[in-house]
XYZ file of C-alpha atoms in Angstrom:
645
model
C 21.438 -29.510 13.573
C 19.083 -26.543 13.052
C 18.564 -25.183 9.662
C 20.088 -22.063 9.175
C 17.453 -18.763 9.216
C 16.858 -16.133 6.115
C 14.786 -13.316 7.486
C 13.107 -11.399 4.531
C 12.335 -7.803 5.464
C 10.174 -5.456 3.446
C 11.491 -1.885 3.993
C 8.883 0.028 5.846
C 8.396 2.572 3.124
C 5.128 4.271 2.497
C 3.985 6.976 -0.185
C 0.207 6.930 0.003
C -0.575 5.398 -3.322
C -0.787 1.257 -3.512
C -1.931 1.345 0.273
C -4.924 3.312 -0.034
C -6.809 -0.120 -1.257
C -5.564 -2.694 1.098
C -2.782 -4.492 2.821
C -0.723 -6.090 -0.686
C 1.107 -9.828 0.367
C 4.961 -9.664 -0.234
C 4.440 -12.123 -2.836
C 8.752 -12.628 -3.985
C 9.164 -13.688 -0.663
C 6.750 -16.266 -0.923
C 8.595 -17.343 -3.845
C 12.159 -16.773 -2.269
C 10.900 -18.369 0.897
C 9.667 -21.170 -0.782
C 13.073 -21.753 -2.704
C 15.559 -21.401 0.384
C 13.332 -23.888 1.701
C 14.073 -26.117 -0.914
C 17.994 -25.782 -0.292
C 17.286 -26.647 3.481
C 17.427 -23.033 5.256
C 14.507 -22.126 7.784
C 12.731 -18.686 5.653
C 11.060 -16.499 8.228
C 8.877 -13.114 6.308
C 8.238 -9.987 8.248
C 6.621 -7.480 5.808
C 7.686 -4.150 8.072
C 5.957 -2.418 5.455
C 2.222 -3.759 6.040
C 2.372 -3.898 10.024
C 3.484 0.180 9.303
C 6.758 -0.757 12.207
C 9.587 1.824 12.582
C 13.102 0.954 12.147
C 13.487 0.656 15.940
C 10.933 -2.206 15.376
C 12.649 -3.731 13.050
C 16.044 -3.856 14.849
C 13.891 -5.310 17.071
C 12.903 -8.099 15.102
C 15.945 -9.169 13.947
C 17.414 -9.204 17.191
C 14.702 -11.305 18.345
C 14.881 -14.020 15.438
C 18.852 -13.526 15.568
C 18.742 -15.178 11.867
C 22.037 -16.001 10.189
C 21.198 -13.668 6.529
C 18.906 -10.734 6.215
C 17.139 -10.122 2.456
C 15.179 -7.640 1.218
C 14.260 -5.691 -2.109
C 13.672 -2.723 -3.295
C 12.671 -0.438 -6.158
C 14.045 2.857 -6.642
C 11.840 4.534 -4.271
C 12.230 2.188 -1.481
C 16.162 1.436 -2.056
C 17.085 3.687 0.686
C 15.017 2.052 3.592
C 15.807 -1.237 2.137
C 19.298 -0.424 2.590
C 18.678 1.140 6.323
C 17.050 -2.266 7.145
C 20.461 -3.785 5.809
C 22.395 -1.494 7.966
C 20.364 -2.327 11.658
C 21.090 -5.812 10.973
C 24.641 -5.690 10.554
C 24.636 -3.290 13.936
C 22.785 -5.711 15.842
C 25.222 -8.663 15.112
C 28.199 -7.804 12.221
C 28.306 -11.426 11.335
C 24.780 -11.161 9.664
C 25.119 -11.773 5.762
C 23.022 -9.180 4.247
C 21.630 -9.472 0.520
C 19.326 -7.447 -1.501
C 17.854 -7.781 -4.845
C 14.846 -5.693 -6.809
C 14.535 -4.232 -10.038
C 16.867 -1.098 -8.628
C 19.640 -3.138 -7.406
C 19.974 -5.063 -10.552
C 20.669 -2.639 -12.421
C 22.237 -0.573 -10.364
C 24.304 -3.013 -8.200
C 27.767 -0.700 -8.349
C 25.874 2.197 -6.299
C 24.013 -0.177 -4.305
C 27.341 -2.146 -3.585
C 28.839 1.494 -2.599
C 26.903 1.155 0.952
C 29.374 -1.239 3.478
C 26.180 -2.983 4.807
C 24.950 -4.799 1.459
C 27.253 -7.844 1.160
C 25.627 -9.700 -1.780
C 22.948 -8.203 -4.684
C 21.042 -10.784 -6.269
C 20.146 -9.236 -10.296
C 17.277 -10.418 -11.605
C 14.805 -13.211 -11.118
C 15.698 -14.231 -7.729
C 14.694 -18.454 -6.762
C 17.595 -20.260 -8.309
C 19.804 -17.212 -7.361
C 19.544 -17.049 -3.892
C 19.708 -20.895 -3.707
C 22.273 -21.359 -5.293
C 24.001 -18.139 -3.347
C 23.469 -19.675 -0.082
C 24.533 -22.971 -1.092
C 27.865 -21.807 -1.916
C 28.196 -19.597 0.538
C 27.728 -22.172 3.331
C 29.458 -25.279 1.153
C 32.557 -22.640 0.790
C 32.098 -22.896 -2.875
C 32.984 -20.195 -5.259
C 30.927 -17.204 -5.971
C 32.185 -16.942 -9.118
C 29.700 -19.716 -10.298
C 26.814 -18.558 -8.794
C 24.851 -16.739 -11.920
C 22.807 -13.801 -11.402
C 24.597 -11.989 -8.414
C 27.495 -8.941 -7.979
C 29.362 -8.360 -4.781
C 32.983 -6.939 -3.513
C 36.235 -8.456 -3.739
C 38.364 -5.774 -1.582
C 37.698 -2.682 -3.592
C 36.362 -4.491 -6.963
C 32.641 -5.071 -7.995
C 32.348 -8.474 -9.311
C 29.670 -9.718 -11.492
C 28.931 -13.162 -12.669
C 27.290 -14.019 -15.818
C 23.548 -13.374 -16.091
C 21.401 -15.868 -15.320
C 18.535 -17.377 -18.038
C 14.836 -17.038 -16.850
C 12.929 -20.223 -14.973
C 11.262 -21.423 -18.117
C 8.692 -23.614 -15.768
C 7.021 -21.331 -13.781
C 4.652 -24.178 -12.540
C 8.006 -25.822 -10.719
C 8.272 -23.151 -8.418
C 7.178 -23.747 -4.531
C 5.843 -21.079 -3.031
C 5.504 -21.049 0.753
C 2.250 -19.778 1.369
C 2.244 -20.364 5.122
C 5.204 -17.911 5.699
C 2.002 -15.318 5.363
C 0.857 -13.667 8.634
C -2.583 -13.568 6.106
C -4.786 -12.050 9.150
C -3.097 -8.268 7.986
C -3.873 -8.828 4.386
C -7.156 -6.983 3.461
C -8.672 -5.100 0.512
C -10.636 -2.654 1.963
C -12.717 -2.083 -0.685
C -14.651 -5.495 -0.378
C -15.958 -6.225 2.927
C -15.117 -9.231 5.056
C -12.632 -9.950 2.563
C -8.697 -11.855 2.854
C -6.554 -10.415 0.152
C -4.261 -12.923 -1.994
C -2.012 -12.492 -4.917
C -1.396 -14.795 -7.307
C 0.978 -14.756 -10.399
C -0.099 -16.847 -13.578
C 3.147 -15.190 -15.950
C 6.011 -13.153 -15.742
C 7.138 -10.445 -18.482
C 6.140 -8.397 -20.504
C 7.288 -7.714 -24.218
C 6.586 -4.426 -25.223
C 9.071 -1.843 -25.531
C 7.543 1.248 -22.995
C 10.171 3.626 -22.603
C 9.560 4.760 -18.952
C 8.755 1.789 -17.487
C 11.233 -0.956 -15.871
C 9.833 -4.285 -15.803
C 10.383 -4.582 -19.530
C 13.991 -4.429 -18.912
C 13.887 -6.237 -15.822
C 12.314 -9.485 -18.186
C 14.290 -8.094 -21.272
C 11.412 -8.090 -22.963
C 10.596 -11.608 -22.660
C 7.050 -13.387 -21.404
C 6.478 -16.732 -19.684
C 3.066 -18.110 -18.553
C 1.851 -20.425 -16.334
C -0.647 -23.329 -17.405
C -3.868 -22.387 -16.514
C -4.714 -26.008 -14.536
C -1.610 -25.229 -11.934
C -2.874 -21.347 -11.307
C -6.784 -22.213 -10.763
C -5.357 -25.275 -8.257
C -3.283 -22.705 -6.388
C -6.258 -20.321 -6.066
C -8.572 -22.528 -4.791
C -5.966 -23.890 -2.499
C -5.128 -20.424 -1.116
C -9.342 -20.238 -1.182
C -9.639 -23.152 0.888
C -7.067 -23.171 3.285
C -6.341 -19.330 4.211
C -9.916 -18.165 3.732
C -8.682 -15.898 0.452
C -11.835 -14.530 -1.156
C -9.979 -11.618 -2.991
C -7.181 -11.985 -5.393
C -4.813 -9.532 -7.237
C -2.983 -10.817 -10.262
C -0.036 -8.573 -10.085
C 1.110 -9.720 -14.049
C 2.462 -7.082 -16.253
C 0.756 -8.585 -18.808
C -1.891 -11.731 -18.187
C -3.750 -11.748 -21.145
C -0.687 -11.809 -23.834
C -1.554 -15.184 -25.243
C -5.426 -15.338 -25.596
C -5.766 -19.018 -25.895
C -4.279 -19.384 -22.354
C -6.310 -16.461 -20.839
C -9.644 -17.964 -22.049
C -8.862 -21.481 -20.816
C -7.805 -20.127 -17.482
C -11.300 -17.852 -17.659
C -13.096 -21.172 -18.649
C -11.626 -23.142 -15.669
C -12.426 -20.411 -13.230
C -15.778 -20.232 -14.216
C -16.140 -23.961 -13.903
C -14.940 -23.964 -10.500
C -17.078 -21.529 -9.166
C -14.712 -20.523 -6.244
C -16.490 -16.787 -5.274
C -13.852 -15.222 -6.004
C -12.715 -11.497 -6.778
C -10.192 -11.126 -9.397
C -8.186 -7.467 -9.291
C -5.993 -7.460 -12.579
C -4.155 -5.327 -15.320
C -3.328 -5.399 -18.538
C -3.006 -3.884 -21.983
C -5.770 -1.765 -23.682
C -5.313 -3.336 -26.735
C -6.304 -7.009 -25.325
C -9.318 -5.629 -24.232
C -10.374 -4.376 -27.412
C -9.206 -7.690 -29.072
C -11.283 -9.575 -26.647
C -14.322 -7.719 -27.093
C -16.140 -11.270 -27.547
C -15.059 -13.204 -24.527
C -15.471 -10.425 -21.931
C -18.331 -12.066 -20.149
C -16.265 -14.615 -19.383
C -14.015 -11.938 -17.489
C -17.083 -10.926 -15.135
C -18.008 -14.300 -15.026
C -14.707 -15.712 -13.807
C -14.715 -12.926 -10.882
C -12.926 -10.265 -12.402
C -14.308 -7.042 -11.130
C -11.372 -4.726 -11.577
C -9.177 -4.148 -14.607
C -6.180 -1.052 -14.691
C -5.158 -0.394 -18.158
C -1.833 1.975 -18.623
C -3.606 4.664 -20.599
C -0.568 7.086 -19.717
C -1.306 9.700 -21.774
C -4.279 11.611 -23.952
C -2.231 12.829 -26.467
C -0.667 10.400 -29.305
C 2.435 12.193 -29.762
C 3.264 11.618 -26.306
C 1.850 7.878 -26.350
C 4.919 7.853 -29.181
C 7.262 9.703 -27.005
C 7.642 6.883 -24.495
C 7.027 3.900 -27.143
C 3.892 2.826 -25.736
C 2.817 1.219 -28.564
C -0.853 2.294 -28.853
C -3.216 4.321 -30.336
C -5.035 7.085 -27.991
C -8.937 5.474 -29.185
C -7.469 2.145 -27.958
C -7.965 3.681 -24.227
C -11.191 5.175 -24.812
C -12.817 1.876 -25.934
C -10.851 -0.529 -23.604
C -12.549 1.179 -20.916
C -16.106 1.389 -22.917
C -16.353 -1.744 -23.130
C -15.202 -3.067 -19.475
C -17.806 -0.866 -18.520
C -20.552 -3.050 -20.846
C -19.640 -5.812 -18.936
C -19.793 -4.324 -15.479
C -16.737 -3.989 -14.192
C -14.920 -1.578 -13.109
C -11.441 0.452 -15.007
C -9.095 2.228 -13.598
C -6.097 3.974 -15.175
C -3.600 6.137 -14.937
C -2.321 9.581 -16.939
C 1.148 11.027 -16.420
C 2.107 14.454 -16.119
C 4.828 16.377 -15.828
C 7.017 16.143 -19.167
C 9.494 18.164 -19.933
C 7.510 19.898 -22.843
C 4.500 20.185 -19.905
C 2.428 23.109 -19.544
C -0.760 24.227 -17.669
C -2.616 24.070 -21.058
C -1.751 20.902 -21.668
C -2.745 19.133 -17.911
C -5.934 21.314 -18.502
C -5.929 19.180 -21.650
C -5.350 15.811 -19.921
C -8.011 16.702 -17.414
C -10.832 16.727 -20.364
C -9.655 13.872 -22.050
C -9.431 12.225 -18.946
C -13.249 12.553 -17.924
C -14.095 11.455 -21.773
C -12.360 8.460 -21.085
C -14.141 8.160 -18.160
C -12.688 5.323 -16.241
C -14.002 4.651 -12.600
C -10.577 5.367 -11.040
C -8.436 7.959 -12.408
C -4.744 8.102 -11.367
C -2.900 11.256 -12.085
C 0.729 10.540 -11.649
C 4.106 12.495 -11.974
C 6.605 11.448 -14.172
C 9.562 9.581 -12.341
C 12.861 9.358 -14.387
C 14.040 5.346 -13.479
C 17.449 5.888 -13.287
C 17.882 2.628 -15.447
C 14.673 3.310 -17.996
C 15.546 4.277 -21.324
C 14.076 7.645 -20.720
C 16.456 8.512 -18.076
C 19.104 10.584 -20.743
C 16.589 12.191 -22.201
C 15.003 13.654 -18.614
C 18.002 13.850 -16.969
C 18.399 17.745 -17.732
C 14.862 18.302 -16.046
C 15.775 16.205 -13.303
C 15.132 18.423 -9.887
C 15.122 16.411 -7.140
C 17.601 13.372 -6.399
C 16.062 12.145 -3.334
C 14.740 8.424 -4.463
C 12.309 8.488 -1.473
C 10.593 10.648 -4.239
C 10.344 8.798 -6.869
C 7.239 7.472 -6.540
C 4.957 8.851 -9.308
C 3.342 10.698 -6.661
C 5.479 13.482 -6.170
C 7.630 15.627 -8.826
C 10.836 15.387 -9.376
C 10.917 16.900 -12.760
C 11.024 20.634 -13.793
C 9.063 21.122 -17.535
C 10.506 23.732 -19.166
C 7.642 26.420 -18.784
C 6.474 25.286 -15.348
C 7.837 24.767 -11.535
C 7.978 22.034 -9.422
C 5.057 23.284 -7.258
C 2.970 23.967 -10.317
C 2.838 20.358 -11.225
C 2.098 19.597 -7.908
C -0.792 21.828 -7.370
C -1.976 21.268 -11.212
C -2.142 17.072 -10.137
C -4.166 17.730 -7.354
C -6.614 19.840 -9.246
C -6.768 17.146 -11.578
C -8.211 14.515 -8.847
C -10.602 17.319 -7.376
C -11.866 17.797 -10.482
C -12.519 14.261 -11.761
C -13.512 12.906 -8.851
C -16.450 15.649 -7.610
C -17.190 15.331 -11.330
C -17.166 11.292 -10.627
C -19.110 11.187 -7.601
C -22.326 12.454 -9.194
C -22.350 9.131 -11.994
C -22.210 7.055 -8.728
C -24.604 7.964 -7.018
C -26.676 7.347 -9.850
C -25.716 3.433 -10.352
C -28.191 1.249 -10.578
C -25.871 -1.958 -10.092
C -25.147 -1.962 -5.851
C -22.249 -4.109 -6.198
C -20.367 -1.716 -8.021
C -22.017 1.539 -6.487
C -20.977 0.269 -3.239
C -17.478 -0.796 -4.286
C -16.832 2.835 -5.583
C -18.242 4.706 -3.383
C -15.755 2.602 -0.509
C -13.147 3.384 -2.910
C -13.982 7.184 -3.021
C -13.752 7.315 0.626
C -10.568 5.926 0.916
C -8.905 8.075 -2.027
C -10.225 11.072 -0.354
C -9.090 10.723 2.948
C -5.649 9.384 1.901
C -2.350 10.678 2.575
C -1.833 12.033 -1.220
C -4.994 13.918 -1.040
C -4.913 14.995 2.515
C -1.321 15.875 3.259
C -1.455 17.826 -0.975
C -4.484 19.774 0.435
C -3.290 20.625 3.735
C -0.307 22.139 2.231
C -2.743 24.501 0.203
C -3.434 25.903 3.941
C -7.016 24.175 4.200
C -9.201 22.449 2.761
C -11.084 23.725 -0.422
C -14.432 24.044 0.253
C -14.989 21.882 -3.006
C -13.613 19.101 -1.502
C -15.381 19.792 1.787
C -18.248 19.252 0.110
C -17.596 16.248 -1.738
C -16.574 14.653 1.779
C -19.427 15.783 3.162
C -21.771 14.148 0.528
C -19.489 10.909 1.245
C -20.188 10.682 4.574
C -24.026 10.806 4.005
C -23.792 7.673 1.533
C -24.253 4.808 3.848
C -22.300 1.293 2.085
C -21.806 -1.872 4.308
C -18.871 -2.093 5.756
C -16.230 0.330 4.836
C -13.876 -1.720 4.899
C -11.246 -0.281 7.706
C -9.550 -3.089 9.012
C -10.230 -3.849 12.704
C -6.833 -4.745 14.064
C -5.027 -2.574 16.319
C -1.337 -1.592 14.958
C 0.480 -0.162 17.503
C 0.254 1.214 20.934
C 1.724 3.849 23.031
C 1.417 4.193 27.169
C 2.133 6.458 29.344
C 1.043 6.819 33.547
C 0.885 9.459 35.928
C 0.267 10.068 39.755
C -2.213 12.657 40.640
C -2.989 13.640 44.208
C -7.208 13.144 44.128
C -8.835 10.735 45.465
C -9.002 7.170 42.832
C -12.879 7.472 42.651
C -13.084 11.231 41.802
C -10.494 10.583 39.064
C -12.610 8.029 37.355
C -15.934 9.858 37.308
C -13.737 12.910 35.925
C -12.396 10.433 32.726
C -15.519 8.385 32.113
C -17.668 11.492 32.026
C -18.284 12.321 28.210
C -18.717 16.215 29.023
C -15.425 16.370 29.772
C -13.589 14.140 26.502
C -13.088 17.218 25.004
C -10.829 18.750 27.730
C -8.395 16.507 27.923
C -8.712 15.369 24.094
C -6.803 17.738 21.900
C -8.697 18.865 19.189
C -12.103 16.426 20.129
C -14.963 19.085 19.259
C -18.040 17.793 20.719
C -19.429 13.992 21.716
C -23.251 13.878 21.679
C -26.237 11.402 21.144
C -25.270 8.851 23.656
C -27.229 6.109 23.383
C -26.986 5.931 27.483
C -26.408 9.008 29.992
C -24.257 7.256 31.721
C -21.664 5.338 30.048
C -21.359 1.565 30.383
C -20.038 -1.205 28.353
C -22.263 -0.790 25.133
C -21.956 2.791 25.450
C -22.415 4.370 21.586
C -21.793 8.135 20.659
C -21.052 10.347 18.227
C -18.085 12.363 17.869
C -16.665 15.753 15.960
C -12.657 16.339 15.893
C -11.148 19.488 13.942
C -8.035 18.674 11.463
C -6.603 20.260 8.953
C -9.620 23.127 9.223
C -11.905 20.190 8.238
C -14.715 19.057 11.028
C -14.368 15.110 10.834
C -17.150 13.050 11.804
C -17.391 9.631 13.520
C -18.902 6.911 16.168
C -17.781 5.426 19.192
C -18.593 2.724 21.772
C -17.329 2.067 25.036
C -15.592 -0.779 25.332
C -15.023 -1.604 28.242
C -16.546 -0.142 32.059
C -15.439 -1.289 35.219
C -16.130 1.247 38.069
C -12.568 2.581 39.775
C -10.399 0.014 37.878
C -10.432 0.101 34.100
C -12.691 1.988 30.687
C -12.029 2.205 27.354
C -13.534 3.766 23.882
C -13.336 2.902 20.889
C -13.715 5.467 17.605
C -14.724 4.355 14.787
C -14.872 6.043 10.992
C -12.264 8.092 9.994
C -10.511 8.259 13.700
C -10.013 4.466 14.653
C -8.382 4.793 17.750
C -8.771 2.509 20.960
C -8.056 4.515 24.255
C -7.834 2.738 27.430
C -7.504 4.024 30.903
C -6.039 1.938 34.029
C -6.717 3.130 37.667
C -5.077 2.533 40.357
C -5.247 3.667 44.157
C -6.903 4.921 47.258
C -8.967 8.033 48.456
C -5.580 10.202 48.797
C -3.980 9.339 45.098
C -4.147 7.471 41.691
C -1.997 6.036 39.169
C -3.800 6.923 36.033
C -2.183 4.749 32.899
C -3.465 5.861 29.509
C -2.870 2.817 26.439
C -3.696 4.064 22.923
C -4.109 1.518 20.367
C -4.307 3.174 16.978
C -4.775 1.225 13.386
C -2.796 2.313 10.630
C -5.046 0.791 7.215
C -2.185 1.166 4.727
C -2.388 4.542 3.630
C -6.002 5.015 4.039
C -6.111 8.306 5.683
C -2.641 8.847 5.355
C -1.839 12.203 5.967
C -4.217 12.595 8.971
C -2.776 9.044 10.056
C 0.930 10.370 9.973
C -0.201 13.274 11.482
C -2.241 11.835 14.379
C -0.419 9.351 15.194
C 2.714 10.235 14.836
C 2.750 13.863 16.152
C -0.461 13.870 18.427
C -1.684 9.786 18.988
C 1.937 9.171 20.508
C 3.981 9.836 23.562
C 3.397 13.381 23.610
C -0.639 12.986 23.004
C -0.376 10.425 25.829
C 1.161 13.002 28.249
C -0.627 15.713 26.992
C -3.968 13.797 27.797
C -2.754 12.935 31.535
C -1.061 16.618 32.297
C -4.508 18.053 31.700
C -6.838 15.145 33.695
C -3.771 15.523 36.509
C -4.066 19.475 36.613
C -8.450 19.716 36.633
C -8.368 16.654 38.784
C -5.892 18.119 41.296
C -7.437 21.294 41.117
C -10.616 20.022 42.529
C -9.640 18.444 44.955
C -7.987 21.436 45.883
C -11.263 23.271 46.781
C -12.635 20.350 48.024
């Protein structure tokens, strides 16, 4: 008898923060998957979210696998497309148990329980949950013993008992080959796989904003250090994983665990990249074992700064002292690696003198990577009373520390707004001028990758074209950024999606082709392509590289291209490269009276790395409009000549 299927869906949600680095492994479905397993189900993981697929897609999907339970998760921001992914399954086949789990639904299971399509929430940590869920739900057993989940009874919420945390983290069986791991990259680091592994859960500090605290109730378990470096290298030796991010809240809470796990690392020898965050405060405590950080492979450490001012610091219990921040991020700098950090804006008590304060702490600090987010009131923090009278905006999509939702007393909505995007122009021209002058290559090039990706993002993009255009400021700084030459920029090379569209035009097959393949005339039937020059043949042929200029958003952007592919009266295609990486393929078909011209675009989607100008090109220009745009104009000139012939 076949195993019963549990198709895990990420909700394809997207903000243009966590993306702008890489392509980030669901890595509590490998968990999940790896504990349904256990109880004899068949786990299958599609992370929507990383392939960039529409809800259309998705429907798609499920129909496809036609699995007997759909799961997904969500935090407040994404709650709303995690519940639209719950709602296409139960269209596509009623009979589908749905279930859902994340920090938002477990605390908030009574609203999430409010939508008809959400049959089971699982609160918590989720392994022995949804085991032991499933179990009972196939065995006919009764819910009512299941611990950690809330669901209806006619018009009643019922909740079991809470369930205790899985003391032996080590026990847990992840299924690492439910990973599609070819669309996991961090593009910062080229030619590189991107892994995640998690060596504790918890964290025990009190932070009054933030909501994995509660989620762990202020508890912390680690791993032993032996069963974490054994997973690495496994994940190092059979996937190819070269790049790591340990997603902890807190790694480094017990130092005698941290150093032996440092110490085994280092004794391996794997060659591998460690990504990682924790608290100032450790840093500074381990001011005498930090070359064994570097040494391990650590290369990037975020540290929740939060704040420049100690009264605020105090304000949402962060436990710390403002010079904590300062040297945390000195002394990761001694020891060559690179900080990053975060300041948040937009308290009630906010004013333009104050972000203008921020700003020139900020640059004292001076970490590598400055993040300069907006204050999102968790609906379940312990903040949440307190903000709730500034609360504007009750959209979750929103909440996403990118854009504001509250109103400070003595500014607007769109003043925070504009005041955090000063904040990044600011820093980061001011930024760019230390990098260029960095002796140490490895970490030149990794931040000056890094820069190009944060500056042709979504956040920055989409912010600025709001403004109208593009500040000259920044105009220059992406200028300058496109003259630094760094190896591989680390654009992933995989083609996302793809949109095709044909049409018949009444000239002769061979006359159409020469028209298409003729660079000259690209920017007649491209929208918006400016010029194509420096052709490294006149005549293009497989091998074919160019140059290319296309106007967006006021801003000229700059690239390459090669052809692809050439074969006379049947088939070419282009590729562009840089900051436009599109694939465009033409099909001919027909005979000296008419052709049936088929246009394919291919276009990759990296995460979030040039976001706005992704959304906006391929969504409203690189689709099936572009497409028909593209042939209505070849069909008309083409036509036309032949007219007069």
């Amino acid at each position: 008898m076949p195993h019963k299927k549990v198709l895990f869906i990420t909700p394809s949600y997207h903000c243009g923060v966590v993306e702008v680095a890489g392509h980030w492994i669901p890595l509590q479905f490998v968990y999940l998957g790896g504990a349904v397993r256990e109880a004899g189900f068949e786990p299958i993981v599609y992370d929507a979210m990383t392939k960039r697929h529409s809800l259309e897609t998705i429907a798609k999907k499920i129909a496809d696998v036609n699995p007997d339970y759909v799961a997904t998760t969500a935090i407040t921001a994404t709650v709303l497309d995690a519940l639209e992914v719950l709602r296409v399954a139960k269209e596509i086949n009623p009979d589908i148990i749905t279930i859902i789990g994340g920090v938002h639904p477990t605390f908030l299971y009574d609203e999430v329980l409010e939508n008809k399509y959400v049959d089971y929430v699982v609160r918590g940590e989720g392994e022995e949950t949804i085991k032991e869920l499933l179990l009972a739900l196939e065995g006919g057993r009764g819910l009512d013993r299941v611990r950690g989940i809330a669901y209806r009874s006619g018009r009643q919420v019922i909740t079991t008992s809470a369930r205790p945390f899985i003391q032996d983290l080590d026990g847990l069986s992840p299924a690492w080959d439910l990973i599609d791991w070819k669309d996991y990259r961090y593009f910062v680091i080229p030619r590189s796989r991107l892994g995640a592994v998690s060596t504790s859960r918890g964290c025990s500090h009190n932070c009054a904003f933030c909501s994995q605290q509660k989620f762990w109730h202020q508890s912390w378990r680690g791993r032993q250090p032996e069963s974490v470096v054994k997973e690495l290298e496994h994940l190092t030796r059979t996937y190819g994983v070269n790049v790591f991010l340990i997603p902890d809240e807190h790694p480094t809470q017990d130092r005698e665990r941290w150093e032996r796990l440092l110490d085994l690392l280092i004794e391996r020898d794997l060659g591998i990249y460690l990504l990682m965050e924790t608290r100032a405060e450790d840093i500074v405590r381990d001011r005498d074992i930090l070359y064994k950080y570097r040494k391990a492979g650590v290369v990037h450490i975020y540290i929740g700064v939060e704040a420049t001012r100690q009264e605020t610091l105090d304000l949402i219990k962060k436990d710390m002292k403002v010079e904590t921040g300062a040297e945390a991020i000195r002394l990761i700098h001694e020891h060559g690696m690179i900080t990053e950090t975060s300041f948040i804006l937009g308290f009630p008590d906010e004013t333009k003198k104050s972000i203008r304060n921020t700003l020139r702490l900020s640059k004292f600090y001076n970490p590598d990577f400055a993040h300069f987010l907006a204050l999102a009131p968790w609906p379940y923090a312990d903040m949440f009373k307190e903000l709730e009278p500034y609360i504007a905006v009750r959209d979750y999509r929103k909440y996403n520390l990118i854009e504001p939702v509250i109103k400070p007393e003595k500014m607007s909505i769109k003043a925070v707004d504009k005041a955090i995007i000063d904040c990044y122009q600011s820093f980061y021209m001011s930024k760019l001028k230390e990098i260029l002058s960095m002796e140490d290559a490895f970490k030149r090039g990794y931040l000056l990758r890094s820069m190009k990706l944060i500056m042709s993002s979504s956040f920055i993009v989409d912010k600025l074209g709001s403004l109208g255009r593009i500040p000259p400021q920044v105009n220059a700084l992406l200028n300058k950024l496109e003259k630094e030459k760094v190896a591989d920029e680390g654009v992933p090379q995989d083609s996302m999606s793809e949109v095709s569209r044909s049409v018949k035009i009444n000239a002769p097959l061979g006359k159409v082709f020469e028209y298409v393949v003729n660079p000259l005339n690209w920017p007649s039937y491209v929208m918006s392509l400016v010029s194509v020059k420096n052709l490294s043949n006149k005549v293009p042929v497989s091998g074919t590289t160019f140059e290319w200029t296309y106007r967006m958003l006021g801003l000229n952007l700059k690239g390459k291209g090669r052809v692809l592919e050439y074969e006379k009266d049947k088939k070419f295609a282009v590729k562009m490269h840089g900051a436009f990486p599109i694939i465009e393929t033409f099909l001919f078909e027909g005979d000296s009276k008419a052709t049936r011209l088929t246009i394919k675009i291919n276009y990759e989607v990296p995460g979030k790395v040039l976001g706005v100008l992704a959304d906006k090109l391929l969504i409203e220009k690189i689709n099936a409009k572009e497409a028909e745009t593209v042939l209505k104009k070849i069909k008309m000139i083409c036509e036309s000549e032949s007219a007069t012939m």
